[in-house]
Tab-separated table of N, CA and C in Angstrom:
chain	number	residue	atom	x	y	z
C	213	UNK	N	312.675	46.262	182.022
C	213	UNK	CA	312.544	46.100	180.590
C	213	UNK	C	313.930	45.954	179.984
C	214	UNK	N	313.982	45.130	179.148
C	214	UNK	CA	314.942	45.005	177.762
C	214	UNK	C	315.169	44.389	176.663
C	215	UNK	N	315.834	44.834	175.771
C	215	UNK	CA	315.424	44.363	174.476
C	215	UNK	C	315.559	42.761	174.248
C	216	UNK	N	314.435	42.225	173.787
C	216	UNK	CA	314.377	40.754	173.476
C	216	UNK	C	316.242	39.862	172.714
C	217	UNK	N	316.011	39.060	173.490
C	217	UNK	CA	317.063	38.333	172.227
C	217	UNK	C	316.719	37.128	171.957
C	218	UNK	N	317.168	36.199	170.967
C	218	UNK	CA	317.174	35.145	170.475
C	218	UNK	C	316.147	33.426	172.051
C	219	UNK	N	317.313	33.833	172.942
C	219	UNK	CA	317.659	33.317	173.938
C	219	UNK	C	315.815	33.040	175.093
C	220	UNK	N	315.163	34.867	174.231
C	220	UNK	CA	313.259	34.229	174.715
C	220	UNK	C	312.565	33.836	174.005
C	221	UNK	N	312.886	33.128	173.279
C	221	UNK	CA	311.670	32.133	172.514
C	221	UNK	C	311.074	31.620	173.510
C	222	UNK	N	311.061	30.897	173.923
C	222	UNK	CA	310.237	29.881	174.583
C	222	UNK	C	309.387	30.923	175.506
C	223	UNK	N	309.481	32.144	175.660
C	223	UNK	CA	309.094	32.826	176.839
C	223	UNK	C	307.767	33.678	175.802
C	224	UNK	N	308.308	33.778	174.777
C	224	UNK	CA	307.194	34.356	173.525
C	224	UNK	C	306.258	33.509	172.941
C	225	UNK	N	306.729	32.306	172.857
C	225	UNK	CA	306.007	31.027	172.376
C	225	UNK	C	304.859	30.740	173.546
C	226	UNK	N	305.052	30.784	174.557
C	226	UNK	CA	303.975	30.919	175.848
C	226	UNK	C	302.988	31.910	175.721
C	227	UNK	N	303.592	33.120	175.268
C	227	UNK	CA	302.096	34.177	175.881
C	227	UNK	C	301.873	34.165	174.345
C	228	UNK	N	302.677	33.925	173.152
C	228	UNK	CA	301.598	34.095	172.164
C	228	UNK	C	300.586	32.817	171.740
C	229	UNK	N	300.207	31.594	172.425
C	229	UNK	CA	299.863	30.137	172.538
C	229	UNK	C	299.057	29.932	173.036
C	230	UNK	N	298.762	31.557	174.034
C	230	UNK	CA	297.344	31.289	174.765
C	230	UNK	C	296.383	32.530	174.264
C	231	UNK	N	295.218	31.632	174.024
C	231	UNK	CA	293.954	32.203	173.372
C	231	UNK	C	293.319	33.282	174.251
C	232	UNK	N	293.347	33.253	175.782
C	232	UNK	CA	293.000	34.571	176.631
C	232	UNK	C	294.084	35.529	176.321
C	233	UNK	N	294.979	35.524	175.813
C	233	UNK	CA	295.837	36.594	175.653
C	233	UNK	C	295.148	37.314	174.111
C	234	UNK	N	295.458	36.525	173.085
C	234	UNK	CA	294.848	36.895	171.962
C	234	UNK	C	293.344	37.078	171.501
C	235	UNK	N	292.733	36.655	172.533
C	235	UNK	CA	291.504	36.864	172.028
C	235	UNK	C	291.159	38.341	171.227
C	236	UNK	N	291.548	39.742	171.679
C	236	UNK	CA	291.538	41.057	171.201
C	236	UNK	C	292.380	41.246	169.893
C	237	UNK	N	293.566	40.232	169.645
C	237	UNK	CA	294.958	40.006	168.972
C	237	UNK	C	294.469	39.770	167.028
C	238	UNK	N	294.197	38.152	167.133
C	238	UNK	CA	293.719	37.759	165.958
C	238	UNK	C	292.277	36.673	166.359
C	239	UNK	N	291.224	36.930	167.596
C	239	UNK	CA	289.925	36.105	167.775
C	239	UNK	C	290.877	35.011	168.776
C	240	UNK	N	292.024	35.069	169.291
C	240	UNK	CA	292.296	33.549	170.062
C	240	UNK	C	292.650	32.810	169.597
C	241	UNK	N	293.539	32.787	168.339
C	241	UNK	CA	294.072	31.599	167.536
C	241	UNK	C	295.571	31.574	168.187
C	242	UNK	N	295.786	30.901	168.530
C	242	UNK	CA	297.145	30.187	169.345
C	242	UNK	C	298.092	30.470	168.331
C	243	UNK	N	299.205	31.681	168.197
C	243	UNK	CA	299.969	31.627	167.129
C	243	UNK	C	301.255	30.313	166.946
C	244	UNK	N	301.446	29.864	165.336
C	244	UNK	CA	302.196	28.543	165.562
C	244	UNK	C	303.490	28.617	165.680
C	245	UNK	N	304.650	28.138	166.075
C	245	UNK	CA	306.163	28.361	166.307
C	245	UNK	C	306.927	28.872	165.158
C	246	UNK	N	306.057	28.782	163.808
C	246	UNK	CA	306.952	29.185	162.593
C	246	UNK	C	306.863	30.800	162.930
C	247	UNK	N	305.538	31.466	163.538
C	247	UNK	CA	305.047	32.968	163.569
C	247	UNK	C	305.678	32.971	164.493
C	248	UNK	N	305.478	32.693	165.669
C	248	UNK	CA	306.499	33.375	166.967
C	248	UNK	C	308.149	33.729	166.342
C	249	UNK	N	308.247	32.193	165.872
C	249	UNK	CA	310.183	32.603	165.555
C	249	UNK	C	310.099	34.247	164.907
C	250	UNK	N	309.263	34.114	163.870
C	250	UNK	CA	309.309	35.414	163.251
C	250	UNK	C	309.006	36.457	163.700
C	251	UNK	N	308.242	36.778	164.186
C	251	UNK	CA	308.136	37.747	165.080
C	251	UNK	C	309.343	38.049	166.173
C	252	UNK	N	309.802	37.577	166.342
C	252	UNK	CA	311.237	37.436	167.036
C	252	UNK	C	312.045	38.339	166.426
C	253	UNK	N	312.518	37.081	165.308
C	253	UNK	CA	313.478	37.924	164.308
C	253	UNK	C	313.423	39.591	163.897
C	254	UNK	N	311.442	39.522	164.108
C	254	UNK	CA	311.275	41.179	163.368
C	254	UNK	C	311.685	42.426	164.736
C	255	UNK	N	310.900	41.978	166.065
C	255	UNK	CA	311.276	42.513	166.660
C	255	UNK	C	312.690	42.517	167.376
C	256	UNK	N	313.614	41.547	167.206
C	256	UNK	CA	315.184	41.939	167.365
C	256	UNK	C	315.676	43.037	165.896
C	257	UNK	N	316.004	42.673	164.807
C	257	UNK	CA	315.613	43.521	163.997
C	257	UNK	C	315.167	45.006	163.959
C	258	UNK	N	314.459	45.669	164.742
C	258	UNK	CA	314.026	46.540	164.968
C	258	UNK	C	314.793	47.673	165.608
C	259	UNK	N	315.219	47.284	166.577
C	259	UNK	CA	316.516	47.978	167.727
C	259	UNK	C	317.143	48.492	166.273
C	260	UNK	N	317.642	47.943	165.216
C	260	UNK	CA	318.688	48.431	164.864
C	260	UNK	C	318.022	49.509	163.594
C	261	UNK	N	317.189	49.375	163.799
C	261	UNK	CA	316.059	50.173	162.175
C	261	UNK	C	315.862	51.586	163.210
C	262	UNK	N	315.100	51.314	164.362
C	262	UNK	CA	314.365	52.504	164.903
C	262	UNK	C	315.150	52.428	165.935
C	263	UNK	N	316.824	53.078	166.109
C	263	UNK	CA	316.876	53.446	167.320
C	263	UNK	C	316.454	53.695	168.705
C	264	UNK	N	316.244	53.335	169.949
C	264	UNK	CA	314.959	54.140	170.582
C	264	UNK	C	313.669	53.851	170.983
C	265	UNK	N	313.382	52.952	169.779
C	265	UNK	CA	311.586	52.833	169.459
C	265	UNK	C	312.343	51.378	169.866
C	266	UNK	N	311.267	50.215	169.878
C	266	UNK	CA	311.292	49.072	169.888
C	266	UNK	C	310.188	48.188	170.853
C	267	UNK	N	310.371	46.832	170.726
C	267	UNK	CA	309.443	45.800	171.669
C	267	UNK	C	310.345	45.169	173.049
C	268	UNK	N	310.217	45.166	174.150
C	268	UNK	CA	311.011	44.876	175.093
C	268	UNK	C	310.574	44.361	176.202
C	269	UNK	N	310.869	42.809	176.587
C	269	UNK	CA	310.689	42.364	177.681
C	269	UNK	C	310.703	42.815	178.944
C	270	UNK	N	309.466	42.246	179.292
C	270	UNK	CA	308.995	42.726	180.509
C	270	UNK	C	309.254	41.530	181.780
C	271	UNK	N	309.314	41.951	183.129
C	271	UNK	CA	309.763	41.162	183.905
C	271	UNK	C	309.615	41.751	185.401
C	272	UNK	N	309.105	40.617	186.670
C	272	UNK	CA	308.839	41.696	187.588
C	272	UNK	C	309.838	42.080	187.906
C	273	UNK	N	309.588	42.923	188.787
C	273	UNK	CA	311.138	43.080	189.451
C	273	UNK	C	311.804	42.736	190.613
C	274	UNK	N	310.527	41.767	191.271
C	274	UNK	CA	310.940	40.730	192.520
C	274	UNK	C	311.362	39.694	192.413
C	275	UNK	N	311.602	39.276	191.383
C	275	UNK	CA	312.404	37.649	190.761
C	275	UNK	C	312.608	37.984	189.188
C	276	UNK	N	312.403	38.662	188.213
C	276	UNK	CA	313.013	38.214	186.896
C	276	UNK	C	312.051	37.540	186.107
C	277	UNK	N	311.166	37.131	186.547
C	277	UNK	CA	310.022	36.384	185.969
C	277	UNK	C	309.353	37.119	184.592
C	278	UNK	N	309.040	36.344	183.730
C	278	UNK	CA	308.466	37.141	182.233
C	278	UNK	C	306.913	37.348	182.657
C	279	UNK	N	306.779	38.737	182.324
C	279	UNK	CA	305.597	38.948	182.422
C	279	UNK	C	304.760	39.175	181.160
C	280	UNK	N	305.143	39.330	179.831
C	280	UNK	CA	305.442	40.247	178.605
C	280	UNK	C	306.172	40.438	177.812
C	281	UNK	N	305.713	41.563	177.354
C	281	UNK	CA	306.186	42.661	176.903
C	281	UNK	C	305.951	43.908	176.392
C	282	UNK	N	306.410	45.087	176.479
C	282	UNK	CA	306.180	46.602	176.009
C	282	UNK	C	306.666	46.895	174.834
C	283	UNK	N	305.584	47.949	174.629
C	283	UNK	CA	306.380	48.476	172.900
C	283	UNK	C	305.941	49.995	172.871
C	284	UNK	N	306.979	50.999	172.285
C	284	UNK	CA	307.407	51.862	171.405
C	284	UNK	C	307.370	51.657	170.280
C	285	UNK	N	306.672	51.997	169.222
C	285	UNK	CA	307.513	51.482	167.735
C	285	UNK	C	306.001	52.229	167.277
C	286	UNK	N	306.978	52.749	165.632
C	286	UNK	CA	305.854	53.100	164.329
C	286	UNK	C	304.782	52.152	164.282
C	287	UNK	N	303.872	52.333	164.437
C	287	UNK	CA	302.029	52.070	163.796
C	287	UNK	C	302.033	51.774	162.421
C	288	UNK	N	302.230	50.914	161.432
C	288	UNK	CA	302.629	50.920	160.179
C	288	UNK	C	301.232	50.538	159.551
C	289	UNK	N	301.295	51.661	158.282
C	289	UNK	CA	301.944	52.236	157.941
C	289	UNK	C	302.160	53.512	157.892
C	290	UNK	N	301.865	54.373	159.150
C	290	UNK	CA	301.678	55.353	159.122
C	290	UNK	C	303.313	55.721	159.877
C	291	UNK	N	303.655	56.864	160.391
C	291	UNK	CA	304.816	57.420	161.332
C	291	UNK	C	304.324	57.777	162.450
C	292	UNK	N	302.861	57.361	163.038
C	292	UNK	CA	302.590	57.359	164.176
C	292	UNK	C	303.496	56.559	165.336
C	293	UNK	N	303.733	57.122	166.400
C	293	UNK	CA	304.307	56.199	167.235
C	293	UNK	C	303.350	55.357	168.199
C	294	UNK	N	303.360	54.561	168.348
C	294	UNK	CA	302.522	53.695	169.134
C	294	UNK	C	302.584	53.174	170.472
C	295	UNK	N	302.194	53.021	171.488
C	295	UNK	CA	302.820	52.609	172.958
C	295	UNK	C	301.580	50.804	173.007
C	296	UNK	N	302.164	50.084	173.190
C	296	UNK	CA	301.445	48.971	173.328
C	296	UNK	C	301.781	47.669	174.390
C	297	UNK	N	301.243	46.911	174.254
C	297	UNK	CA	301.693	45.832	176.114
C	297	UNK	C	301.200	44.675	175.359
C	298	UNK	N	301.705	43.466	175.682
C	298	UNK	CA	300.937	42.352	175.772
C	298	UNK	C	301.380	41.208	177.163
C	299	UNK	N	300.962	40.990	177.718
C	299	UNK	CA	301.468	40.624	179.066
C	299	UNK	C	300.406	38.547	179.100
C	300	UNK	N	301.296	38.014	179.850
C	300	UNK	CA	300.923	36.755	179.910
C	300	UNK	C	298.997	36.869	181.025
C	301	UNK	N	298.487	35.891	180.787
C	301	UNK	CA	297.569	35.967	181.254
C	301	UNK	C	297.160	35.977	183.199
C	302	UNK	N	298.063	35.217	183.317
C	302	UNK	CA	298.392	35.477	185.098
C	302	UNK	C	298.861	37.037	185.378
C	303	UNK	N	299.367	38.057	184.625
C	303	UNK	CA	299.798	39.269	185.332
C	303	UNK	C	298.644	40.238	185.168
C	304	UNK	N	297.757	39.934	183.968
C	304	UNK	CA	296.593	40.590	184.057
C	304	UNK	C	295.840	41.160	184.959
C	305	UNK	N	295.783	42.467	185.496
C	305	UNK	CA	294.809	42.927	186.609
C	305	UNK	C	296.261	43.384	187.578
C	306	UNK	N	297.216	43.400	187.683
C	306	UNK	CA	298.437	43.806	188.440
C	306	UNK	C	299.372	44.640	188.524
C	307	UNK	N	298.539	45.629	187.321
C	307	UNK	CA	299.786	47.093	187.275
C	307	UNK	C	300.064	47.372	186.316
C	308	UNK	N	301.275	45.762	185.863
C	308	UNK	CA	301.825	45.803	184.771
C	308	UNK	C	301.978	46.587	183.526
C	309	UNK	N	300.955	46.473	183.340
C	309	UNK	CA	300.440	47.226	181.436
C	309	UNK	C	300.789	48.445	181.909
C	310	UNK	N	299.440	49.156	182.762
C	310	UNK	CA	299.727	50.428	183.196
C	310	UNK	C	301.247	50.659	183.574
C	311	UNK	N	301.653	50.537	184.506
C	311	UNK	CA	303.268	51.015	185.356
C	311	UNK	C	304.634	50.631	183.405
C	312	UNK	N	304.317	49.671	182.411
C	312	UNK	CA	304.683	49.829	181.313
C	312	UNK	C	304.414	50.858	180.655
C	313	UNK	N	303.004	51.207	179.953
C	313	UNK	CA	302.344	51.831	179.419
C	313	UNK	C	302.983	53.235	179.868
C	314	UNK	N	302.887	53.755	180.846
C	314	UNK	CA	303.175	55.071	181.830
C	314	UNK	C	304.603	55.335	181.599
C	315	UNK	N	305.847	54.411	181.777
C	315	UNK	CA	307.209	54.804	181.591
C	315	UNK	C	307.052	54.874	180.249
C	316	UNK	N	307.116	54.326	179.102
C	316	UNK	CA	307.007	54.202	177.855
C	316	UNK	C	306.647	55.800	177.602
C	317	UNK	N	305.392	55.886	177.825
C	317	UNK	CA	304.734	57.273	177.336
C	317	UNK	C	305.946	58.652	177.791
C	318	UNK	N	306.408	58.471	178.778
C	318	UNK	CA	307.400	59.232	179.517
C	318	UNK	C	308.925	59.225	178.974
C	319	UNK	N	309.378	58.405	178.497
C	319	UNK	CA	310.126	57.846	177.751
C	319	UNK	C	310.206	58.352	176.054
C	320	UNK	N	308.779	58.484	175.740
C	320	UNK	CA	309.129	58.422	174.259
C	320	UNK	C	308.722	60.517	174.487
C	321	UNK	N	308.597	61.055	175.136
C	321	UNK	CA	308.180	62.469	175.328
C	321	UNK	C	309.715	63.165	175.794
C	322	UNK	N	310.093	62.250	176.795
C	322	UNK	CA	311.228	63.585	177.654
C	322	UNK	C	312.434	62.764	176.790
C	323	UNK	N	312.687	61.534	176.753
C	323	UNK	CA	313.906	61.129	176.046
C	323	UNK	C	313.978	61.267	174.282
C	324	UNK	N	313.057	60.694	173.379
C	324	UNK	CA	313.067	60.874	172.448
C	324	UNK	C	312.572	61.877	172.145
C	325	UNK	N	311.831	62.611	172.771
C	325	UNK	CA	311.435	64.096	171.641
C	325	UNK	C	309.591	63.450	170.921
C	326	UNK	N	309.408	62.771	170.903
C	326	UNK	CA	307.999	62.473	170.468
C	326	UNK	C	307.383	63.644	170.553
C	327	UNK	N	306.600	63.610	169.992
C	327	UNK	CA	305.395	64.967	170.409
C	327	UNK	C	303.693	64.266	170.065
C	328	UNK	N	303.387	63.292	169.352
C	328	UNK	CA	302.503	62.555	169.695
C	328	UNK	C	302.913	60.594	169.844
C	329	UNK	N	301.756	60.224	171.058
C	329	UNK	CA	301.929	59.181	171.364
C	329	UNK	C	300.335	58.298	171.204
C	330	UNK	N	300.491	57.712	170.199
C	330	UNK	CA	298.832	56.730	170.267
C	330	UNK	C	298.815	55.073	170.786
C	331	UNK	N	297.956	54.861	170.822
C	331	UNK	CA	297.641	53.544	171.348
C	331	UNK	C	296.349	52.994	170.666
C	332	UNK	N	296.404	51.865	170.046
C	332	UNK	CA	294.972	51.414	169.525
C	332	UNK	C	294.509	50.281	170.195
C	333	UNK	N	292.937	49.899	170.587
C	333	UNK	CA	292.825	48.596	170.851
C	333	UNK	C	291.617	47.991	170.234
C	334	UNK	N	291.021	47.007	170.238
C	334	UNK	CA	289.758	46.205	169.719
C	334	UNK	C	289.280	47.078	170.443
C	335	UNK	N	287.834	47.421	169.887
C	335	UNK	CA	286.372	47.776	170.401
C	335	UNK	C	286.303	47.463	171.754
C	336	UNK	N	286.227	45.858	171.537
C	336	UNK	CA	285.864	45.386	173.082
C	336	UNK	C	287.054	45.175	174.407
C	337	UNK	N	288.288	45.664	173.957
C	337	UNK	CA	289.115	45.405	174.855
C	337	UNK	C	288.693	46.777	176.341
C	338	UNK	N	287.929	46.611	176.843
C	338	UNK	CA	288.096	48.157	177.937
C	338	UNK	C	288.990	47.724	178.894
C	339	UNK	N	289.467	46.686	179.269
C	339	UNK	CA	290.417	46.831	180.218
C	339	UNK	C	291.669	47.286	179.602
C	340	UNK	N	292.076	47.133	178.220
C	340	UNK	CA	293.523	48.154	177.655
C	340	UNK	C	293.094	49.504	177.751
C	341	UNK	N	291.797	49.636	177.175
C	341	UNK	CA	290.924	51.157	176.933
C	341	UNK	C	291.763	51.875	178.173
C	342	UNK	N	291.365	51.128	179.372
C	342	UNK	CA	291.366	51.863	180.820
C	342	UNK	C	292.524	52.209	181.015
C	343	UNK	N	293.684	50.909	180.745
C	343	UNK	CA	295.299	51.408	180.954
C	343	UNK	C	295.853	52.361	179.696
C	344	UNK	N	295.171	52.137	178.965
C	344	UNK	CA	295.690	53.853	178.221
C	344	UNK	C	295.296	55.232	178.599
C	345	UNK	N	293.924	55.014	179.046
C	345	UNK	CA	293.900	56.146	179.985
C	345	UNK	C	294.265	57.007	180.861
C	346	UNK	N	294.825	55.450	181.739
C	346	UNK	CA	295.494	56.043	183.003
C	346	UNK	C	297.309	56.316	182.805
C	347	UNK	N	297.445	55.798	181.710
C	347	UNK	CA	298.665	56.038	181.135
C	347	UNK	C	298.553	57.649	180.535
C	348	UNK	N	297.564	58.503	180.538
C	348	UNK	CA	297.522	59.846	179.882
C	348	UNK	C	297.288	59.817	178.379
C	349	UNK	N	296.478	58.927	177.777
C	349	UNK	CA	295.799	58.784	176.711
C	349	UNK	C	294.430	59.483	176.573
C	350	UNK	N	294.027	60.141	175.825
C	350	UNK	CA	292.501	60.363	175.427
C	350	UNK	C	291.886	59.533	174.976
C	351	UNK	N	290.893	59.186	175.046
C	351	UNK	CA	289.894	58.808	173.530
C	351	UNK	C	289.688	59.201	172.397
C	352	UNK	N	290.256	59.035	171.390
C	352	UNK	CA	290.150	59.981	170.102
C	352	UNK	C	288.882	59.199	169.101
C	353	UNK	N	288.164	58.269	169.383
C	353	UNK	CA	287.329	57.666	168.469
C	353	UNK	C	287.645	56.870	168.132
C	354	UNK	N	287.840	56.627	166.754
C	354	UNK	CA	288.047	55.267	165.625
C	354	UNK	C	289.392	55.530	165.042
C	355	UNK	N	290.073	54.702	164.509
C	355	UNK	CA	291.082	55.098	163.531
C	355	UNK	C	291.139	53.235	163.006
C	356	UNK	N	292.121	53.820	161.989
C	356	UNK	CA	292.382	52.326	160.925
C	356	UNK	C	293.314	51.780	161.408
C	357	UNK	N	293.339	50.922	161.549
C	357	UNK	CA	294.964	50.279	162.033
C	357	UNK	C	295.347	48.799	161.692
C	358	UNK	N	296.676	48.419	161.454
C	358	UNK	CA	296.486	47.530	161.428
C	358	UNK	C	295.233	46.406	160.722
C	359	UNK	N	295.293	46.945	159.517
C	359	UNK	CA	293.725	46.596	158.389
C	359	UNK	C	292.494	46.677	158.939
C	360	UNK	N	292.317	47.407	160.765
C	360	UNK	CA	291.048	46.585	161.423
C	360	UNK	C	290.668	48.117	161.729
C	361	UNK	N	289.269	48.124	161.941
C	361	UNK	CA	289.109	49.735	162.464
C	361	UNK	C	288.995	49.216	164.273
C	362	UNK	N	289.784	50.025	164.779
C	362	UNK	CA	289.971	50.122	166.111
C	362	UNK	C	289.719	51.587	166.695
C	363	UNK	N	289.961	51.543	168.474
C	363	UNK	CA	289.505	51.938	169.087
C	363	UNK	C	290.953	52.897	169.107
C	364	UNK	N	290.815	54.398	168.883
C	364	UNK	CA	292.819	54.790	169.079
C	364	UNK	C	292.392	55.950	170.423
C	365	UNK	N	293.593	55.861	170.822
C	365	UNK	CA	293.716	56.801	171.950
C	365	UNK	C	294.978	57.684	171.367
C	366	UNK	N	294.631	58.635	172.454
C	366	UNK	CA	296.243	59.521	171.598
C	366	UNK	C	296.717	60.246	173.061
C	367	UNK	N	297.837	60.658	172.676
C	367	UNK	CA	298.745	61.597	173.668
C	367	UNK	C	299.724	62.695	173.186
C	368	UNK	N	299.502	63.833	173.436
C	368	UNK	CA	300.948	64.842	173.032
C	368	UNK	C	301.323	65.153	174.178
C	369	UNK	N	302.797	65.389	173.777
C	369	UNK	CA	303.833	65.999	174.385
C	369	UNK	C	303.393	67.504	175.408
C	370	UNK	N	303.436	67.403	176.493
C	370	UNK	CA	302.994	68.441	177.378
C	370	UNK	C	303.973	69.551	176.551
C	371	UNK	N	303.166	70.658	176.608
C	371	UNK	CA	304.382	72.355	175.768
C	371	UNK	C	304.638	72.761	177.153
C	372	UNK	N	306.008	72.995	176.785
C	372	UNK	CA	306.922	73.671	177.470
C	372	UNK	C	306.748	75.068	177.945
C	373	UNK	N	306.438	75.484	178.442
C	373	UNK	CA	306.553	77.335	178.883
C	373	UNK	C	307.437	77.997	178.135
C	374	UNK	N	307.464	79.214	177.797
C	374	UNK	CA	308.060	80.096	177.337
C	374	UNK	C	309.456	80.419	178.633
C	375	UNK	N	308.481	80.556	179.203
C	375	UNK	CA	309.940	80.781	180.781
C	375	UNK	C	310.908	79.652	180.513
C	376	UNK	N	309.870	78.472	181.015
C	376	UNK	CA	311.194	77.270	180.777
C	376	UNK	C	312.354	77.243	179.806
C	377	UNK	N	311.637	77.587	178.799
C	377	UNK	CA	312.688	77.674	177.553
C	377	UNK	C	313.925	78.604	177.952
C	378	UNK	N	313.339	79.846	178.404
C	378	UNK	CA	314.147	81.096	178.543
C	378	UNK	C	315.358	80.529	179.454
C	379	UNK	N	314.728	79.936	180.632
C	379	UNK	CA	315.868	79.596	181.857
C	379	UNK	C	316.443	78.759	181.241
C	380	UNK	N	316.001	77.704	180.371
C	380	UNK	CA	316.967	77.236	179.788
C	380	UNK	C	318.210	77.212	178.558
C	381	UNK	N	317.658	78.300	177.841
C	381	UNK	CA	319.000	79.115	177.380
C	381	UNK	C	320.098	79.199	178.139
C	382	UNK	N	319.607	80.352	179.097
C	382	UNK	CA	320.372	81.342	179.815
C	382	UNK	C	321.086	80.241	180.470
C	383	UNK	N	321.016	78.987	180.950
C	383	UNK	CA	321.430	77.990	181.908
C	383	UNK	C	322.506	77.644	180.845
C	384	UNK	N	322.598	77.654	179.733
C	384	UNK	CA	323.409	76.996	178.895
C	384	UNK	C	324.689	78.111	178.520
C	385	UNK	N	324.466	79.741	178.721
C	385	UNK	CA	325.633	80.164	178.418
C	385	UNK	C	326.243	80.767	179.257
């Protein structure tokens, strides 16, 4: 993973162009090059708003190849944090989302301090349903999102032990 630059358009313009990707997105409407650019701009942009949080290319790791991409970032408009994937239609069924989904969640808990982590998807998406799951998501029901009522999953921050804490004082003086 890393943060998008200018330089993947053409690599964003691909997975957002195909209608099996979006079908869960906006119904499969092929987004047009004026929306991709922008979306670009918003998610470079971002790195510098939310430290930490952000959208970030994905790629295998046996050649470099675009698979995606992962996201961290506020749920707007709420201060929920959100963990989300959108991956090209060939990587579908291969890990991906999940083995994303999973560092992300891990990531926004032991590095940033998060203490809750959600994920929303369409009704009918169960194959995201499943990789939030296995990413350590619940089912929490319904929630609003994104103007649409969706499907949200949630995650908190595992609590720490009282011991742990203790040894870790004492480790510090």
């Amino acid at each position: 993973m890393r943060e998008f630059a200018a330089a993947d358009f053409d690599d964003l313009l691909l997975l957002d162009s195909d209608p099996r990707v979006l079908k869960y997105i906006n119904g499969g409407k092929p987004m047009a090059r004026a929306e991709v650019e922008a979306a670009l701009q918003r998610v470079t942009g971002y790195y510098a708003l939310y430290p930490g949080l952000g959208v970030w290319r994905a790629s295998r790791r046996d050649n470099g190849a675009f698979v995606g991409w992962y996201c961290l970032k506020y749920c707007p408009p709420t201060t929920d944090v959100e963990v989300g994937y959108r991956l090209l239609f060939d990587a579908w069924g291969k890990g991906f989302a999940t083995e994303g989904a999973r560092a992300l969640v891990d990531y926004g808990f032991t590095d940033l301090g998060v203490t809750r982590i959600i994920g929303v998807t369409h009704p009918g998406n169960k194959a995201s349903q499943h990789v939030l799951q296995k990413s350590g998501l619940r089912d929490a029901g319904w929630g609003r999102y994104y103007n649409r009522r969706l499907r949200l999953f949630i995650a908190e921050a595992p609590q720490r032990s009282r011991a742990a804490e203790l040894r870790e004082r004492s480790a510090l003086r």
